[in-house]
């Protein structure tokens, strides 16, 4: 079962969307709005005052910070070699919106394309390291990029790498050693995702959908 979303399920105008519209280096994605929204006319003072009064009469809303990331290590934000950041998301396993970190553009694409899938129950980024033994007998450790839990209960350990690096480093062989040492409770199987599977058009449209459905960080005061 593939984790990536089928590009054919997205509108054709997805190619006009640039994922960088929702990303600034070292900052959370949820703090930015598309430029078009800034051009909308503000409501008149009378309308704004009425709407505010109605909200306060019905409910008293308070802001609540999102739950922190569950990653086993913090993402180093400053990097000239890759795109890194975080976003706020809500999946069924989260009791409240939570911060999810990513360490590359490929991880960001994968995350957006995964969040719009209806069969996703949980997403864990940077899970605890798996200790394994290489083919030459030396000890090593590997941290998967994500562990995705489907609604069916199946857990999939995700490794994301550029296709050229997979070939250069013979990463498939290394990943086989990691899979052999992986505890059964960690994941049911391992899946390798490359840039060839993370279609830019599909990822761009997924990013748009994620931004449109951002979880609210306000709740009614008790």
Tab-separated table of C-alpha atoms in Angstrom:
chain	number	residue	atom	x	y	z
A	1	UNK	CA	0.000	0.000	0.000
A	2	UNK	CA	1.516	3.280	-1.099
A	3	UNK	CA	1.719	6.198	1.306
A	4	UNK	CA	2.081	8.838	-1.428
A	5	UNK	CA	-1.113	10.313	-2.861
A	6	UNK	CA	-1.952	9.555	-6.484
A	7	UNK	CA	-1.271	12.776	-8.473
A	8	UNK	CA	-4.232	12.064	-10.771
A	9	UNK	CA	-6.634	12.738	-7.887
A	10	UNK	CA	-5.697	16.421	-7.812
A	11	UNK	CA	-7.003	19.265	-10.008
A	12	UNK	CA	-5.035	20.224	-13.085
A	13	UNK	CA	-4.326	23.720	-11.809
A	14	UNK	CA	-2.120	22.236	-9.104
A	15	UNK	CA	0.910	22.908	-11.320
A	16	UNK	CA	0.361	26.636	-10.785
A	17	UNK	CA	0.840	26.307	-7.040
A	18	UNK	CA	4.287	26.828	-5.557
A	19	UNK	CA	4.835	25.010	-2.226
A	20	UNK	CA	7.212	27.776	-1.147
A	21	UNK	CA	4.144	30.045	-0.732
A	22	UNK	CA	3.506	28.250	2.539
A	23	UNK	CA	7.076	27.993	3.765
A	24	UNK	CA	9.608	30.368	5.237
A	25	UNK	CA	12.925	28.957	6.451
A	26	UNK	CA	13.014	28.184	10.142
A	27	UNK	CA	9.416	29.279	10.866
A	28	UNK	CA	6.188	27.384	11.407
A	29	UNK	CA	4.015	27.056	8.323
A	30	UNK	CA	0.823	27.890	10.132
A	31	UNK	CA	1.965	31.453	10.835
A	32	UNK	CA	1.723	32.494	7.180
A	33	UNK	CA	-1.239	33.363	4.990
A	34	UNK	CA	-1.247	33.542	1.212
A	35	UNK	CA	-0.701	37.048	-0.098
A	36	UNK	CA	-4.178	37.200	-1.638
A	37	UNK	CA	-5.849	37.091	1.762
A	38	UNK	CA	-4.093	40.295	2.747
A	39	UNK	CA	-5.831	42.121	-0.096
A	40	UNK	CA	-9.347	41.394	1.127
A	41	UNK	CA	-11.218	44.510	2.361
A	42	UNK	CA	-11.586	44.772	6.109
A	43	UNK	CA	-15.164	44.850	7.462
A	44	UNK	CA	-16.528	48.193	8.525
A	45	UNK	CA	-16.193	49.211	12.163
A	46	UNK	CA	-19.925	48.695	12.709
A	47	UNK	CA	-19.940	45.189	11.254
A	48	UNK	CA	-16.767	44.250	13.143
A	49	UNK	CA	-18.150	45.531	16.452
A	50	UNK	CA	-21.410	43.615	15.953
A	51	UNK	CA	-19.646	40.363	15.046
A	52	UNK	CA	-17.313	40.685	18.024
A	53	UNK	CA	-20.228	41.348	20.384
A	54	UNK	CA	-22.150	38.349	19.068
A	55	UNK	CA	-19.127	36.073	19.610
A	56	UNK	CA	-18.567	37.318	23.141
A	57	UNK	CA	-22.259	36.937	23.984
A	58	UNK	CA	-22.432	33.351	22.776
A	59	UNK	CA	-19.035	31.991	23.822
A	60	UNK	CA	-15.844	33.161	25.436
A	61	UNK	CA	-13.013	31.843	23.299
A	62	UNK	CA	-9.497	31.331	24.592
A	63	UNK	CA	-6.298	30.511	22.733
A	64	UNK	CA	-4.550	27.249	23.466
A	65	UNK	CA	-1.075	26.466	22.184
A	66	UNK	CA	-0.715	23.331	20.077
A	67	UNK	CA	0.696	20.221	21.689
A	68	UNK	CA	4.471	19.883	21.197
A	69	UNK	CA	6.132	17.605	18.691
A	70	UNK	CA	6.658	13.982	19.701
A	71	UNK	CA	9.905	13.700	17.705
A	72	UNK	CA	12.748	11.869	19.435
A	73	UNK	CA	15.077	14.714	18.460
A	74	UNK	CA	14.641	18.390	17.646
A	75	UNK	CA	14.992	19.570	14.077
A	76	UNK	CA	17.945	21.890	13.546
A	77	UNK	CA	16.316	24.843	11.791
A	78	UNK	CA	19.398	26.538	10.320
A	79	UNK	CA	20.576	24.667	7.267
A	80	UNK	CA	21.817	25.836	3.881
A	81	UNK	CA	21.533	22.363	2.410
A	82	UNK	CA	17.891	21.547	3.078
A	83	UNK	CA	14.494	22.993	3.878
A	84	UNK	CA	13.423	22.567	7.505
A	85	UNK	CA	10.500	23.683	9.602
A	86	UNK	CA	7.306	22.628	11.346
A	87	UNK	CA	3.560	22.763	10.882
A	88	UNK	CA	0.466	22.308	13.013
A	89	UNK	CA	-1.828	19.441	12.102
A	90	UNK	CA	-4.662	17.341	13.483
A	91	UNK	CA	-5.234	13.658	12.778
A	92	UNK	CA	-7.610	11.280	14.605
A	93	UNK	CA	-4.902	10.077	17.012
A	94	UNK	CA	-4.215	13.642	18.199
A	95	UNK	CA	-6.557	14.785	20.994
A	96	UNK	CA	-5.579	18.355	20.068
A	97	UNK	CA	-3.635	19.980	17.183
A	98	UNK	CA	0.046	19.118	17.395
A	99	UNK	CA	3.337	20.403	15.971
A	100	UNK	CA	4.885	18.128	13.338
A	101	UNK	CA	8.466	18.795	12.253
A	102	UNK	CA	10.152	18.077	8.919
A	103	UNK	CA	13.767	18.222	7.788
A	104	UNK	CA	13.601	18.552	4.006
A	105	UNK	CA	11.383	19.614	1.132
A	106	UNK	CA	10.740	15.946	0.350
A	107	UNK	CA	9.531	15.375	3.912
A	108	UNK	CA	7.303	18.447	3.626
A	109	UNK	CA	5.760	17.160	0.390
A	110	UNK	CA	5.197	13.744	1.919
A	111	UNK	CA	3.669	15.237	5.047
A	112	UNK	CA	1.184	17.375	3.097
A	113	UNK	CA	0.210	14.503	0.815
A	114	UNK	CA	-0.275	12.232	3.820
A	115	UNK	CA	-2.333	14.677	5.880
A	116	UNK	CA	-5.014	14.928	3.172
A	117	UNK	CA	-5.525	11.161	3.059
A	118	UNK	CA	-8.707	9.899	4.768
A	119	UNK	CA	-7.135	6.632	5.960
A	120	UNK	CA	-4.438	8.187	8.181
A	121	UNK	CA	-4.850	7.704	11.932
A	122	UNK	CA	-1.496	8.841	13.331
A	123	UNK	CA	1.789	10.383	12.189
A	124	UNK	CA	4.971	10.318	14.251
A	125	UNK	CA	8.006	12.175	12.951
A	126	UNK	CA	11.578	11.280	13.900
A	127	UNK	CA	10.709	8.192	15.986
A	128	UNK	CA	13.280	6.560	18.300
A	129	UNK	CA	16.378	5.220	16.543
A	130	UNK	CA	16.633	1.608	15.431
A	131	UNK	CA	19.977	-0.021	16.265
A	132	UNK	CA	21.141	-2.569	13.729
A	133	UNK	CA	24.230	-4.324	12.335
A	134	UNK	CA	25.523	-3.550	8.856
A	135	UNK	CA	26.538	-6.197	6.340
A	136	UNK	CA	30.196	-5.771	7.329
A	137	UNK	CA	29.375	-6.486	10.981
A	138	UNK	CA	29.668	-2.910	12.271
A	139	UNK	CA	26.995	-1.470	14.557
A	140	UNK	CA	24.895	1.500	13.456
A	141	UNK	CA	21.600	3.243	14.120
A	142	UNK	CA	18.908	4.687	11.888
A	143	UNK	CA	16.110	7.175	12.556
A	144	UNK	CA	13.127	6.832	10.238
A	145	UNK	CA	11.561	10.044	8.982
A	146	UNK	CA	8.022	9.055	9.951
A	147	UNK	CA	5.942	6.217	11.315
A	148	UNK	CA	2.444	6.377	9.821
A	149	UNK	CA	-0.457	4.472	11.344
A	150	UNK	CA	-3.377	3.745	9.040
A	151	UNK	CA	-7.002	3.519	10.133
A	152	UNK	CA	-6.691	-0.249	9.765
A	153	UNK	CA	-4.073	-0.257	12.525
A	154	UNK	CA	-1.139	-1.007	10.230
A	155	UNK	CA	2.038	0.897	11.115
A	156	UNK	CA	4.490	1.788	8.344
A	157	UNK	CA	8.034	3.051	8.957
A	158	UNK	CA	8.842	5.650	6.293
A	159	UNK	CA	12.312	6.442	4.972
A	160	UNK	CA	12.508	9.403	2.573
A	161	UNK	CA	15.582	9.900	0.381
A	162	UNK	CA	16.418	11.447	-3.010
A	163	UNK	CA	16.594	8.704	-5.650
A	164	UNK	CA	20.206	9.484	-6.585
A	165	UNK	CA	21.350	9.100	-2.971
A	166	UNK	CA	19.529	5.783	-2.708
A	167	UNK	CA	21.593	4.490	-5.612
A	168	UNK	CA	24.907	6.059	-4.576
A	169	UNK	CA	24.752	4.786	-0.997
A	170	UNK	CA	23.099	1.448	-1.792
A	171	UNK	CA	20.483	2.552	0.716
A	172	UNK	CA	18.109	-0.305	-0.136
A	173	UNK	CA	20.614	-2.823	1.251
A	174	UNK	CA	21.133	-0.725	4.378
A	175	UNK	CA	17.392	-0.361	4.860
A	176	UNK	CA	17.063	-4.134	4.654
A	177	UNK	CA	19.443	-4.487	7.600
A	178	UNK	CA	17.425	-1.888	9.534
A	179	UNK	CA	14.167	-3.709	8.788
A	180	UNK	CA	15.633	-6.996	9.990
A	181	UNK	CA	16.523	-5.428	13.358
A	182	UNK	CA	13.285	-3.468	13.763
A	183	UNK	CA	11.084	-4.612	16.690
A	184	UNK	CA	7.631	-5.880	15.747
A	185	UNK	CA	5.917	-3.297	17.946
A	186	UNK	CA	7.672	-0.464	16.093
A	187	UNK	CA	6.088	-1.011	12.672
A	188	UNK	CA	4.616	-3.772	10.569
A	189	UNK	CA	6.688	-2.911	7.520
A	190	UNK	CA	9.152	-0.449	6.013
A	191	UNK	CA	8.572	1.756	2.971
A	192	UNK	CA	11.139	3.772	1.027
A	193	UNK	CA	9.870	6.991	-0.573
A	194	UNK	CA	11.943	8.936	-3.124
A	195	UNK	CA	11.473	12.205	-4.994
A	196	UNK	CA	10.250	10.171	-7.975
A	197	UNK	CA	7.122	9.248	-5.985
A	198	UNK	CA	6.486	12.687	-4.478
A	199	UNK	CA	4.912	14.474	-7.406
A	200	UNK	CA	5.320	18.256	-7.187
A	201	UNK	CA	1.874	19.041	-8.590
A	202	UNK	CA	0.158	16.696	-6.150
A	203	UNK	CA	2.196	18.020	-3.239
A	204	UNK	CA	1.394	21.623	-4.159
A	205	UNK	CA	-2.342	20.972	-4.214
A	206	UNK	CA	-2.094	18.964	-0.988
A	207	UNK	CA	-0.342	21.921	0.657
A	208	UNK	CA	-3.223	24.151	-0.437
A	209	UNK	CA	-5.774	21.759	1.071
A	210	UNK	CA	-3.798	21.502	4.306
A	211	UNK	CA	-3.726	25.286	4.645
A	212	UNK	CA	-7.466	25.551	3.992
A	213	UNK	CA	-8.234	22.991	6.697
A	214	UNK	CA	-5.837	24.197	9.375
A	215	UNK	CA	-7.062	23.243	12.852
A	216	UNK	CA	-8.401	25.978	15.130
A	217	UNK	CA	-6.343	26.865	18.179
A	218	UNK	CA	-9.209	28.422	20.120
A	219	UNK	CA	-11.682	26.714	22.377
A	220	UNK	CA	-14.666	27.713	24.467
A	221	UNK	CA	-13.699	28.669	28.002
A	222	UNK	CA	-15.170	26.495	30.719
